[in-house]
Amino acid sequence: MLTTTSTRVVGPEELDEALAVLRREPVNNAFVAARVQASGLDPWRLGGEMWGWYHGGRLESLCYAGANLVPLCAGPEAVRAFAERARRQGRRCSSVVGPAGPTAALWSYLEPHWGPARDIRANQPLMVTERVPDDVTPDPLVRRVRKNEMDLVMPACVAMFTEEVGISPLAGDNGLIYQARVAELVGAGRSFARVEDDRVVFKAEIGAATAQACQIQGVWVAPDRRGEGLSETGMAAVLRYALRDVAPVVSLYVNDFNTAARAAYRRVGFREVGTFMSVLF
């Protein structure tokens, strides 16, 4: 007897089932899980639809379809179904991102219709740690960014984004969405910086947080201060905050060609446990 499969938008009444799927891979799914926990599954509040792949009527896999297209706990059959739905809908996202295996498979189906991409980062090591390093002293000057310091931190955030992604976050809507996201992290106490003479010289954010895991993003050192060890001591300070106040596991992912950053993260105790992939438009 054949078991039926189907794909559809997951409804708000299925929140518990969706969270159960997300908890299967808490580190991989931290970004989307945090959004779902904060906003539920209503597309307007979530900022996109959550697609579900059902096997025998049971929700088995998810795909977040918002500003990013993110396959979650998705095997080959689910990936094919999500790709067909995305193809029919047309591209509405600025990137396809997630664990490398399903993301690469999803892009292989979509590339003939959505390509070429502006950039493909096929190997982004996923790194985790559960402790503050014993041999790196956390920078005592790294602190939470205050709510009245948006004008102070925004230039560093814009510089980091532009350097990392290759385009300015101020393009298109004059940066309104990006500024709102930075303000959200500052307001939640998840934006950290070292400030010298009214200038940010190191910064990082805890961009996603659940009870199981959190994800550090936006790590940046002012170009004229690189090579001084600020990334190691700064990250050690952010780790201390994250492990004490947020979650027992801290993760991040990094471009494979950024050898300096990978070495710095290893020095503060991060280890590679998997690979992410990003397709940028």
PDB file of C-alpha atoms in Angstrom:
ATOM      1  CA  MET A   1       0.000   0.000   0.000  1.00  0.00           C
ATOM      2  CA  LEU A   2       1.403   3.386  -1.007  1.00  0.00           C
ATOM      3  CA  THR A   3       1.696   6.045   1.668  1.00  0.00           C
ATOM      4  CA  THR A   4       0.483   9.410   0.439  1.00  0.00           C
ATOM      5  CA  THR A   5       2.540  12.578   0.643  1.00  0.00           C
ATOM      6  CA  SER A   6       1.461  16.187   0.320  1.00  0.00           C
ATOM      7  CA  THR A   7       2.817  19.719   0.616  1.00  0.00           C
ATOM      8  CA  ARG A   8       0.940  22.762   1.869  1.00  0.00           C
ATOM      9  CA  VAL A   9       1.203  25.857   4.051  1.00  0.00           C
ATOM     10  CA  VAL A  10       1.374  24.874   7.722  1.00  0.00           C
ATOM     11  CA  GLY A  11      -1.465  26.492   9.648  1.00  0.00           C
ATOM     12  CA  PRO A  12      -1.273  28.300  13.007  1.00  0.00           C
ATOM     13  CA  GLU A  13      -3.149  25.420  14.630  1.00  0.00           C
ATOM     14  CA  GLU A  14      -0.180  23.153  13.812  1.00  0.00           C
ATOM     15  CA  LEU A  15       2.330  25.137  15.880  1.00  0.00           C
ATOM     16  CA  ASP A  16       3.144  22.250  18.236  1.00  0.00           C
ATOM     17  CA  GLU A  17       3.793  19.880  15.339  1.00  0.00           C
ATOM     18  CA  ALA A  18       6.027  22.428  13.598  1.00  0.00           C
ATOM     19  CA  LEU A  19       8.027  23.086  16.758  1.00  0.00           C
ATOM     20  CA  ALA A  20       8.503  19.336  17.213  1.00  0.00           C
ATOM     21  CA  VAL A  21      10.069  19.137  13.752  1.00  0.00           C
ATOM     22  CA  LEU A  22      12.311  22.139  14.460  1.00  0.00           C
ATOM     23  CA  ARG A  23      13.506  20.630  17.742  1.00  0.00           C
ATOM     24  CA  ARG A  24      14.868  17.603  15.872  1.00  0.00           C
ATOM     25  CA  GLU A  25      17.831  19.708  14.706  1.00  0.00           C
ATOM     26  CA  PRO A  26      18.014  22.590  17.210  1.00  0.00           C
ATOM     27  CA  VAL A  27      21.323  24.038  16.005  1.00  0.00           C
ATOM     28  CA  ASN A  28      20.574  23.862  12.274  1.00  0.00           C
ATOM     29  CA  ASN A  29      17.079  25.242  12.794  1.00  0.00           C
ATOM     30  CA  ALA A  30      17.805  27.946  15.399  1.00  0.00           C
ATOM     31  CA  PHE A  31      17.107  30.893  13.087  1.00  0.00           C
ATOM     32  CA  VAL A  32      13.689  29.717  11.953  1.00  0.00           C
ATOM     33  CA  ALA A  33      12.751  28.142  15.299  1.00  0.00           C
ATOM     34  CA  ALA A  34      13.350  31.466  17.062  1.00  0.00           C
ATOM     35  CA  ARG A  35      11.075  33.260  14.595  1.00  0.00           C
ATOM     36  CA  VAL A  36       8.340  30.657  14.963  1.00  0.00           C
ATOM     37  CA  GLN A  37       8.506  30.760  18.760  1.00  0.00           C
ATOM     38  CA  ALA A  38       8.245  34.554  18.712  1.00  0.00           C
ATOM     39  CA  SER A  39       5.617  34.947  15.991  1.00  0.00           C
ATOM     40  CA  GLY A  40       3.772  31.667  15.543  1.00  0.00           C
ATOM     41  CA  LEU A  41       2.844  30.486  12.065  1.00  0.00           C
ATOM     42  CA  ASP A  42       0.664  33.337  10.870  1.00  0.00           C
ATOM     43  CA  PRO A  43       2.419  34.424   7.640  1.00  0.00           C
ATOM     44  CA  TRP A  44       1.981  38.141   8.310  1.00  0.00           C
ATOM     45  CA  ARG A  45       3.615  37.961  11.736  1.00  0.00           C
ATOM     46  CA  LEU A  46       6.187  35.356  10.691  1.00  0.00           C
ATOM     47  CA  GLY A  47       7.319  37.359   7.675  1.00  0.00           C
ATOM     48  CA  GLY A  48       6.652  34.500   5.279  1.00  0.00           C
ATOM     49  CA  GLU A  49       4.919  31.175   4.851  1.00  0.00           C
ATOM     50  CA  MET A  50       5.938  27.921   6.472  1.00  0.00           C
ATOM     51  CA  TRP A  51       5.538  25.070   4.016  1.00  0.00           C
ATOM     52  CA  GLY A  52       5.090  21.565   5.322  1.00  0.00           C
ATOM     53  CA  TRP A  53       5.754  18.207   3.716  1.00  0.00           C
ATOM     54  CA  TYR A  54       3.429  15.519   5.059  1.00  0.00           C
ATOM     55  CA  HIS A  55       3.977  11.769   4.899  1.00  0.00           C
ATOM     56  CA  GLY A  56       0.891   9.725   5.643  1.00  0.00           C
ATOM     57  CA  GLY A  57      -0.740  12.839   7.061  1.00  0.00           C
ATOM     58  CA  ARG A  58       2.130  13.476   9.489  1.00  0.00           C
ATOM     59  CA  LEU A  59       4.221  16.650   9.292  1.00  0.00           C
ATOM     60  CA  GLU A  60       7.802  15.538   8.616  1.00  0.00           C
ATOM     61  CA  SER A  61       9.672  18.441   6.979  1.00  0.00           C
ATOM     62  CA  LEU A  62       9.439  22.218   6.744  1.00  0.00           C
ATOM     63  CA  CYS A  63      10.553  24.999   4.436  1.00  0.00           C
ATOM     64  CA  TYR A  64      10.491  28.645   5.515  1.00  0.00           C
ATOM     65  CA  ALA A  65       9.561  30.842   2.550  1.00  0.00           C
ATOM     66  CA  GLY A  66      10.140  34.488   3.401  1.00  0.00           C
ATOM     67  CA  ALA A  67      13.060  36.810   2.702  1.00  0.00           C
ATOM     68  CA  ASN A  68      15.078  33.578   2.782  1.00  0.00           C
ATOM     69  CA  LEU A  69      14.079  30.159   1.481  1.00  0.00           C
ATOM     70  CA  VAL A  70      15.209  27.657   4.135  1.00  0.00           C
ATOM     71  CA  PRO A  71      14.685  23.852   3.931  1.00  0.00           C
ATOM     72  CA  LEU A  72      14.424  22.261   7.368  1.00  0.00           C
ATOM     73  CA  CYS A  73      14.749  18.576   8.255  1.00  0.00           C
ATOM     74  CA  ALA A  74      14.107  17.916   4.572  1.00  0.00           C
ATOM     75  CA  GLY A  75      14.959  14.655   2.822  1.00  0.00           C
ATOM     76  CA  PRO A  76      15.127  14.183  -0.960  1.00  0.00           C
ATOM     77  CA  GLU A  77      11.384  13.760  -1.532  1.00  0.00           C
ATOM     78  CA  ALA A  78      10.514  16.777   0.614  1.00  0.00           C
ATOM     79  CA  VAL A  79      13.158  18.897  -1.148  1.00  0.00           C
ATOM     80  CA  ARG A  80      11.683  18.023  -4.551  1.00  0.00           C
ATOM     81  CA  ALA A  81       8.210  18.975  -3.340  1.00  0.00           C
ATOM     82  CA  PHE A  82       9.421  22.271  -1.891  1.00  0.00           C
ATOM     83  CA  ALA A  83      11.323  23.069  -5.091  1.00  0.00           C
ATOM     84  CA  GLU A  84       8.218  22.497  -7.206  1.00  0.00           C
ATOM     85  CA  ARG A  85       6.158  24.773  -4.976  1.00  0.00           C
ATOM     86  CA  ALA A  86       8.841  27.463  -5.066  1.00  0.00           C
ATOM     87  CA  ARG A  87       9.147  27.180  -8.840  1.00  0.00           C
ATOM     88  CA  ARG A  88       5.406  27.589  -9.335  1.00  0.00           C
ATOM     89  CA  GLN A  89       5.289  30.589  -7.000  1.00  0.00           C
ATOM     90  CA  GLY A  90       8.299  32.339  -8.508  1.00  0.00           C
ATOM     91  CA  ARG A  91      11.266  33.770  -6.657  1.00  0.00           C
ATOM     92  CA  ARG A  92      10.339  36.095  -3.804  1.00  0.00           C
ATOM     93  CA  CYS A  93      13.408  35.551  -1.608  1.00  0.00           C
ATOM     94  CA  SER A  94      16.822  37.211  -1.536  1.00  0.00           C
ATOM     95  CA  SER A  95      18.631  33.978  -0.699  1.00  0.00           C
ATOM     96  CA  VAL A  96      18.347  30.218  -0.360  1.00  0.00           C
ATOM     97  CA  VAL A  97      20.159  29.144   2.794  1.00  0.00           C
ATOM     98  CA  GLY A  98      20.374  26.202   5.162  1.00  0.00           C
ATOM     99  CA  PRO A  99      22.178  22.906   5.791  1.00  0.00           C
ATOM    100  CA  ALA A 100      24.328  22.224   2.738  1.00  0.00           C
ATOM    101  CA  GLY A 101      22.809  18.897   1.636  1.00  0.00           C
ATOM    102  CA  PRO A 102      19.154  19.896   1.262  1.00  0.00           C
ATOM    103  CA  THR A 103      20.029  23.450   0.218  1.00  0.00           C
ATOM    104  CA  ALA A 104      22.254  22.221  -2.623  1.00  0.00           C
ATOM    105  CA  ALA A 105      19.548  19.809  -3.754  1.00  0.00           C
ATOM    106  CA  LEU A 106      16.884  22.529  -3.601  1.00  0.00           C
ATOM    107  CA  TRP A 107      19.043  24.888  -5.651  1.00  0.00           C
ATOM    108  CA  SER A 108      19.751  22.194  -8.257  1.00  0.00           C
ATOM    109  CA  TYR A 109      16.015  22.094  -8.988  1.00  0.00           C
ATOM    110  CA  LEU A 110      15.553  25.869  -8.894  1.00  0.00           C
ATOM    111  CA  GLU A 111      18.667  27.059 -10.720  1.00  0.00           C
ATOM    112  CA  PRO A 112      17.259  26.431 -14.223  1.00  0.00           C
ATOM    113  CA  HIS A 113      14.332  28.711 -13.350  1.00  0.00           C
ATOM    114  CA  TRP A 114      15.877  31.224 -10.928  1.00  0.00           C
ATOM    115  CA  GLY A 115      19.522  31.317 -11.954  1.00  0.00           C
ATOM    116  CA  PRO A 116      22.065  32.593 -12.278  1.00  0.00           C
ATOM    117  CA  ALA A 117      22.681  33.525  -8.650  1.00  0.00           C
ATOM    118  CA  ARG A 118      24.721  36.591  -7.721  1.00  0.00           C
ATOM    119  CA  ASP A 119      26.894  34.436  -5.453  1.00  0.00           C
ATOM    120  CA  ILE A 120      26.950  30.820  -4.250  1.00  0.00           C
ATOM    121  CA  ARG A 121      28.686  29.941  -0.997  1.00  0.00           C
ATOM    122  CA  ALA A 122      28.575  26.184  -1.062  1.00  0.00           C
ATOM    123  CA  ASN A 123      30.747  25.477   1.964  1.00  0.00           C
ATOM    124  CA  GLN A 124      30.062  27.497   5.105  1.00  0.00           C
ATOM    125  CA  PRO A 125      31.290  25.543   8.142  1.00  0.00           C
ATOM    126  CA  LEU A 126      28.779  25.367  10.994  1.00  0.00           C
ATOM    127  CA  MET A 127      30.575  25.750  14.314  1.00  0.00           C
ATOM    128  CA  VAL A 128      29.388  25.246  17.909  1.00  0.00           C
ATOM    129  CA  THR A 129      30.626  25.519  21.469  1.00  0.00           C
ATOM    130  CA  GLU A 130      29.190  24.952  24.924  1.00  0.00           C
ATOM    131  CA  ARG A 131      31.793  26.764  27.018  1.00  0.00           C
ATOM    132  CA  VAL A 132      33.739  29.966  27.490  1.00  0.00           C
ATOM    133  CA  PRO A 133      37.409  29.319  26.647  1.00  0.00           C
ATOM    134  CA  ASP A 134      39.806  28.809  29.552  1.00  0.00           C
ATOM    135  CA  ASP A 135      42.778  30.380  27.794  1.00  0.00           C
ATOM    136  CA  VAL A 136      41.200  33.506  26.264  1.00  0.00           C
ATOM    137  CA  THR A 137      40.253  36.353  28.599  1.00  0.00           C
ATOM    138  CA  PRO A 138      36.893  37.891  27.642  1.00  0.00           C
ATOM    139  CA  ASP A 139      37.265  41.547  26.675  1.00  0.00           C
ATOM    140  CA  PRO A 140      35.957  43.536  29.679  1.00  0.00           C
ATOM    141  CA  LEU A 141      35.076  46.461  27.380  1.00  0.00           C
ATOM    142  CA  VAL A 142      32.614  44.455  25.275  1.00  0.00           C
ATOM    143  CA  ARG A 143      29.119  45.242  26.526  1.00  0.00           C
ATOM    144  CA  ARG A 144      25.503  45.298  25.459  1.00  0.00           C
ATOM    145  CA  VAL A 145      24.618  48.113  23.087  1.00  0.00           C
ATOM    146  CA  ARG A 146      22.177  50.500  24.750  1.00  0.00           C
ATOM    147  CA  LYS A 147      18.834  51.397  23.229  1.00  0.00           C
ATOM    148  CA  ASN A 148      19.907  54.997  22.742  1.00  0.00           C
ATOM    149  CA  GLU A 149      23.036  53.965  20.787  1.00  0.00           C
ATOM    150  CA  MET A 150      21.512  53.053  17.429  1.00  0.00           C
ATOM    151  CA  ASP A 151      23.348  55.897  15.689  1.00  0.00           C
ATOM    152  CA  LEU A 152      26.591  54.603  17.187  1.00  0.00           C
ATOM    153  CA  VAL A 153      26.245  50.962  16.124  1.00  0.00           C
ATOM    154  CA  MET A 154      24.536  51.353  12.730  1.00  0.00           C
ATOM    155  CA  PRO A 155      27.658  52.366  10.739  1.00  0.00           C
ATOM    156  CA  ALA A 156      29.441  49.222  11.976  1.00  0.00           C
ATOM    157  CA  CYS A 157      26.412  47.074  11.145  1.00  0.00           C
ATOM    158  CA  VAL A 158      26.190  48.516   7.633  1.00  0.00           C
ATOM    159  CA  ALA A 159      29.924  48.051   7.079  1.00  0.00           C
ATOM    160  CA  MET A 160      29.761  44.429   8.241  1.00  0.00           C
ATOM    161  CA  PHE A 161      26.751  43.598   6.046  1.00  0.00           C
ATOM    162  CA  THR A 162      28.230  45.248   2.968  1.00  0.00           C
ATOM    163  CA  GLU A 163      31.551  43.482   3.434  1.00  0.00           C
ATOM    164  CA  GLU A 164      29.908  40.109   4.062  1.00  0.00           C
ATOM    165  CA  VAL A 165      27.082  40.111   1.510  1.00  0.00           C
ATOM    166  CA  GLY A 166      28.511  42.358  -1.180  1.00  0.00           C
ATOM    167  CA  ILE A 167      25.651  44.880  -1.271  1.00  0.00           C
ATOM    168  CA  SER A 168      24.564  47.612   1.121  1.00  0.00           C
ATOM    169  CA  PRO A 169      21.588  46.882   3.402  1.00  0.00           C
ATOM    170  CA  LEU A 170      20.525  50.497   2.800  1.00  0.00           C
ATOM    171  CA  ALA A 171      19.653  49.810  -0.845  1.00  0.00           C
ATOM    172  CA  GLY A 172      16.046  49.530  -1.967  1.00  0.00           C
ATOM    173  CA  ASP A 173      14.057  50.737   1.045  1.00  0.00           C
ATOM    174  CA  ASN A 174      16.763  53.088   2.389  1.00  0.00           C
ATOM    175  CA  GLY A 175      17.563  50.475   5.001  1.00  0.00           C
ATOM    176  CA  LEU A 176      14.259  50.591   6.879  1.00  0.00           C
ATOM    177  CA  ILE A 177      13.960  46.816   7.241  1.00  0.00           C
ATOM    178  CA  TYR A 178      17.607  46.428   8.193  1.00  0.00           C
ATOM    179  CA  GLN A 179      17.459  49.240  10.737  1.00  0.00           C
ATOM    180  CA  ALA A 180      14.359  47.683  12.262  1.00  0.00           C
ATOM    181  CA  ARG A 181      16.190  44.360  12.643  1.00  0.00           C
ATOM    182  CA  VAL A 182      19.193  46.027  14.279  1.00  0.00           C
ATOM    183  CA  ALA A 183      16.863  47.927  16.605  1.00  0.00           C
ATOM    184  CA  GLU A 184      15.105  44.673  17.495  1.00  0.00           C
ATOM    185  CA  LEU A 185      18.389  43.042  18.537  1.00  0.00           C
ATOM    186  CA  VAL A 186      19.520  46.106  20.466  1.00  0.00           C
ATOM    187  CA  GLY A 187      16.172  46.271  22.250  1.00  0.00           C
ATOM    188  CA  ALA A 188      16.382  42.585  23.156  1.00  0.00           C
ATOM    189  CA  GLY A 189      19.854  43.020  24.656  1.00  0.00           C
ATOM    190  CA  ARG A 190      21.456  40.793  22.015  1.00  0.00           C
ATOM    191  CA  SER A 191      23.747  43.360  20.358  1.00  0.00           C
ATOM    192  CA  PHE A 192      27.283  43.693  21.756  1.00  0.00           C
ATOM    193  CA  ALA A 193      30.141  46.059  21.038  1.00  0.00           C
ATOM    194  CA  ARG A 194      33.448  47.467  22.186  1.00  0.00           C
ATOM    195  CA  VAL A 195      33.313  51.248  21.887  1.00  0.00           C
ATOM    196  CA  GLU A 196      36.372  53.488  21.862  1.00  0.00           C
ATOM    197  CA  ASP A 197      36.159  57.269  21.445  1.00  0.00           C
ATOM    198  CA  ASP A 198      32.534  57.033  20.338  1.00  0.00           C
ATOM    199  CA  ARG A 199      33.396  54.476  17.650  1.00  0.00           C
ATOM    200  CA  VAL A 200      32.578  50.763  17.478  1.00  0.00           C
ATOM    201  CA  VAL A 201      35.765  48.746  16.980  1.00  0.00           C
ATOM    202  CA  PHE A 202      34.245  45.279  17.578  1.00  0.00           C
ATOM    203  CA  LYS A 203      30.663  44.102  17.406  1.00  0.00           C
ATOM    204  CA  ALA A 204      28.550  40.954  17.223  1.00  0.00           C
ATOM    205  CA  GLU A 205      24.941  39.970  17.769  1.00  0.00           C
ATOM    206  CA  ILE A 206      23.056  36.951  19.039  1.00  0.00           C
ATOM    207  CA  GLY A 207      20.783  36.862  16.037  1.00  0.00           C
ATOM    208  CA  ALA A 208      18.587  33.897  16.910  1.00  0.00           C
ATOM    209  CA  ALA A 209      17.843  32.313  20.257  1.00  0.00           C
ATOM    210  CA  THR A 210      15.847  29.350  21.517  1.00  0.00           C
ATOM    211  CA  ALA A 211      16.008  27.431  24.768  1.00  0.00           C
ATOM    212  CA  GLN A 212      18.176  24.816  23.037  1.00  0.00           C
ATOM    213  CA  ALA A 213      20.633  26.923  21.010  1.00  0.00           C
ATOM    214  CA  CYS A 214      21.509  30.416  19.891  1.00  0.00           C
ATOM    215  CA  GLN A 215      23.362  31.748  16.875  1.00  0.00           C
ATOM    216  CA  ILE A 216      25.964  34.509  16.781  1.00  0.00           C
ATOM    217  CA  GLN A 217      26.027  36.675  13.671  1.00  0.00           C
ATOM    218  CA  GLY A 218      27.467  39.916  12.384  1.00  0.00           C
ATOM    219  CA  VAL A 219      30.932  39.552  13.898  1.00  0.00           C
ATOM    220  CA  TRP A 220      33.007  42.547  12.783  1.00  0.00           C
ATOM    221  CA  VAL A 221      36.235  44.316  13.678  1.00  0.00           C
ATOM    222  CA  ALA A 222      37.056  47.790  12.387  1.00  0.00           C
ATOM    223  CA  PRO A 223      39.523  47.379   9.481  1.00  0.00           C
ATOM    224  CA  ASP A 224      42.203  49.520  11.124  1.00  0.00           C
ATOM    225  CA  ARG A 225      42.059  47.391  14.282  1.00  0.00           C
ATOM    226  CA  ARG A 226      42.317  43.952  12.740  1.00  0.00           C
ATOM    227  CA  GLY A 227      45.187  41.736  13.764  1.00  0.00           C
ATOM    228  CA  GLU A 228      45.093  42.895  17.402  1.00  0.00           C
ATOM    229  CA  GLY A 229      43.138  39.911  18.767  1.00  0.00           C
ATOM    230  CA  LEU A 230      39.912  41.870  19.283  1.00  0.00           C
ATOM    231  CA  SER A 231      37.886  39.162  17.554  1.00  0.00           C
ATOM    232  CA  GLU A 232      39.055  36.459  19.982  1.00  0.00           C
ATOM    233  CA  THR A 233      38.619  38.436  23.208  1.00  0.00           C
ATOM    234  CA  GLY A 234      35.418  40.009  21.912  1.00  0.00           C
ATOM    235  CA  MET A 235      33.923  36.661  20.963  1.00  0.00           C
ATOM    236  CA  ALA A 236      34.887  35.247  24.346  1.00  0.00           C
ATOM    237  CA  ALA A 237      32.938  38.089  25.959  1.00  0.00           C
ATOM    238  CA  VAL A 238      29.872  37.500  23.760  1.00  0.00           C
ATOM    239  CA  LEU A 239      30.079  33.772  24.516  1.00  0.00           C
ATOM    240  CA  ARG A 240      30.016  34.502  28.226  1.00  0.00           C
ATOM    241  CA  TYR A 241      26.813  36.505  27.835  1.00  0.00           C
ATOM    242  CA  ALA A 242      25.243  33.934  25.489  1.00  0.00           C
ATOM    243  CA  LEU A 243      25.939  30.862  27.628  1.00  0.00           C
ATOM    244  CA  ARG A 244      24.972  32.594  30.847  1.00  0.00           C
ATOM    245  CA  ASP A 245      21.820  34.350  29.673  1.00  0.00           C
ATOM    246  CA  VAL A 246      20.522  32.700  26.507  1.00  0.00           C
ATOM    247  CA  ALA A 247      21.191  29.028  25.675  1.00  0.00           C
ATOM    248  CA  PRO A 248      23.496  26.098  26.496  1.00  0.00           C
ATOM    249  CA  VAL A 249      24.833  25.808  22.931  1.00  0.00           C
ATOM    250  CA  VAL A 250      26.195  28.674  20.830  1.00  0.00           C
ATOM    251  CA  SER A 251      26.572  28.336  17.063  1.00  0.00           C
ATOM    252  CA  LEU A 252      27.630  30.327  14.027  1.00  0.00           C
ATOM    253  CA  TYR A 253      28.460  29.652  10.407  1.00  0.00           C
ATOM    254  CA  VAL A 254      31.290  31.194   8.458  1.00  0.00           C
ATOM    255  CA  ASN A 255      32.527  31.292   4.871  1.00  0.00           C
ATOM    256  CA  ASP A 256      35.122  28.613   4.190  1.00  0.00           C
ATOM    257  CA  PHE A 257      37.433  31.147   2.520  1.00  0.00           C
ATOM    258  CA  ASN A 258      37.510  33.321   5.656  1.00  0.00           C
ATOM    259  CA  THR A 259      40.469  31.478   7.142  1.00  0.00           C
ATOM    260  CA  ALA A 260      41.260  34.216   9.661  1.00  0.00           C
ATOM    261  CA  ALA A 261      37.756  34.108  11.153  1.00  0.00           C
ATOM    262  CA  ARG A 262      37.696  30.302  11.265  1.00  0.00           C
ATOM    263  CA  ALA A 263      41.018  30.292  13.118  1.00  0.00           C
ATOM    264  CA  ALA A 264      39.792  32.930  15.563  1.00  0.00           C
ATOM    265  CA  TYR A 265      36.622  30.960  16.296  1.00  0.00           C
ATOM    266  CA  ARG A 266      38.621  27.783  16.867  1.00  0.00           C
ATOM    267  CA  ARG A 267      40.847  29.647  19.325  1.00  0.00           C
ATOM    268  CA  VAL A 268      37.806  30.523  21.440  1.00  0.00           C
ATOM    269  CA  GLY A 269      36.576  26.920  21.471  1.00  0.00           C
ATOM    270  CA  PHE A 270      34.284  26.571  18.476  1.00  0.00           C
ATOM    271  CA  ARG A 271      34.436  23.291  16.546  1.00  0.00           C
ATOM    272  CA  GLU A 272      33.025  22.459  13.136  1.00  0.00           C
ATOM    273  CA  VAL A 273      30.013  20.127  13.217  1.00  0.00           C
ATOM    274  CA  GLY A 274      28.436  20.569   9.797  1.00  0.00           C
ATOM    275  CA  THR A 275      28.143  22.759   6.730  1.00  0.00           C
ATOM    276  CA  PHE A 276      25.684  25.423   5.597  1.00  0.00           C
ATOM    277  CA  MET A 277      25.193  26.741   2.079  1.00  0.00           C
ATOM    278  CA  SER A 278      23.950  30.139   0.871  1.00  0.00           C
ATOM    279  CA  VAL A 279      22.720  31.128  -2.591  1.00  0.00           C
ATOM    280  CA  LEU A 280      22.528  34.924  -2.877  1.00  0.00           C
ATOM    281  CA  PHE A 281      20.486  36.862  -5.448  1.00  0.00           C
TER     282      PHE A 281
END
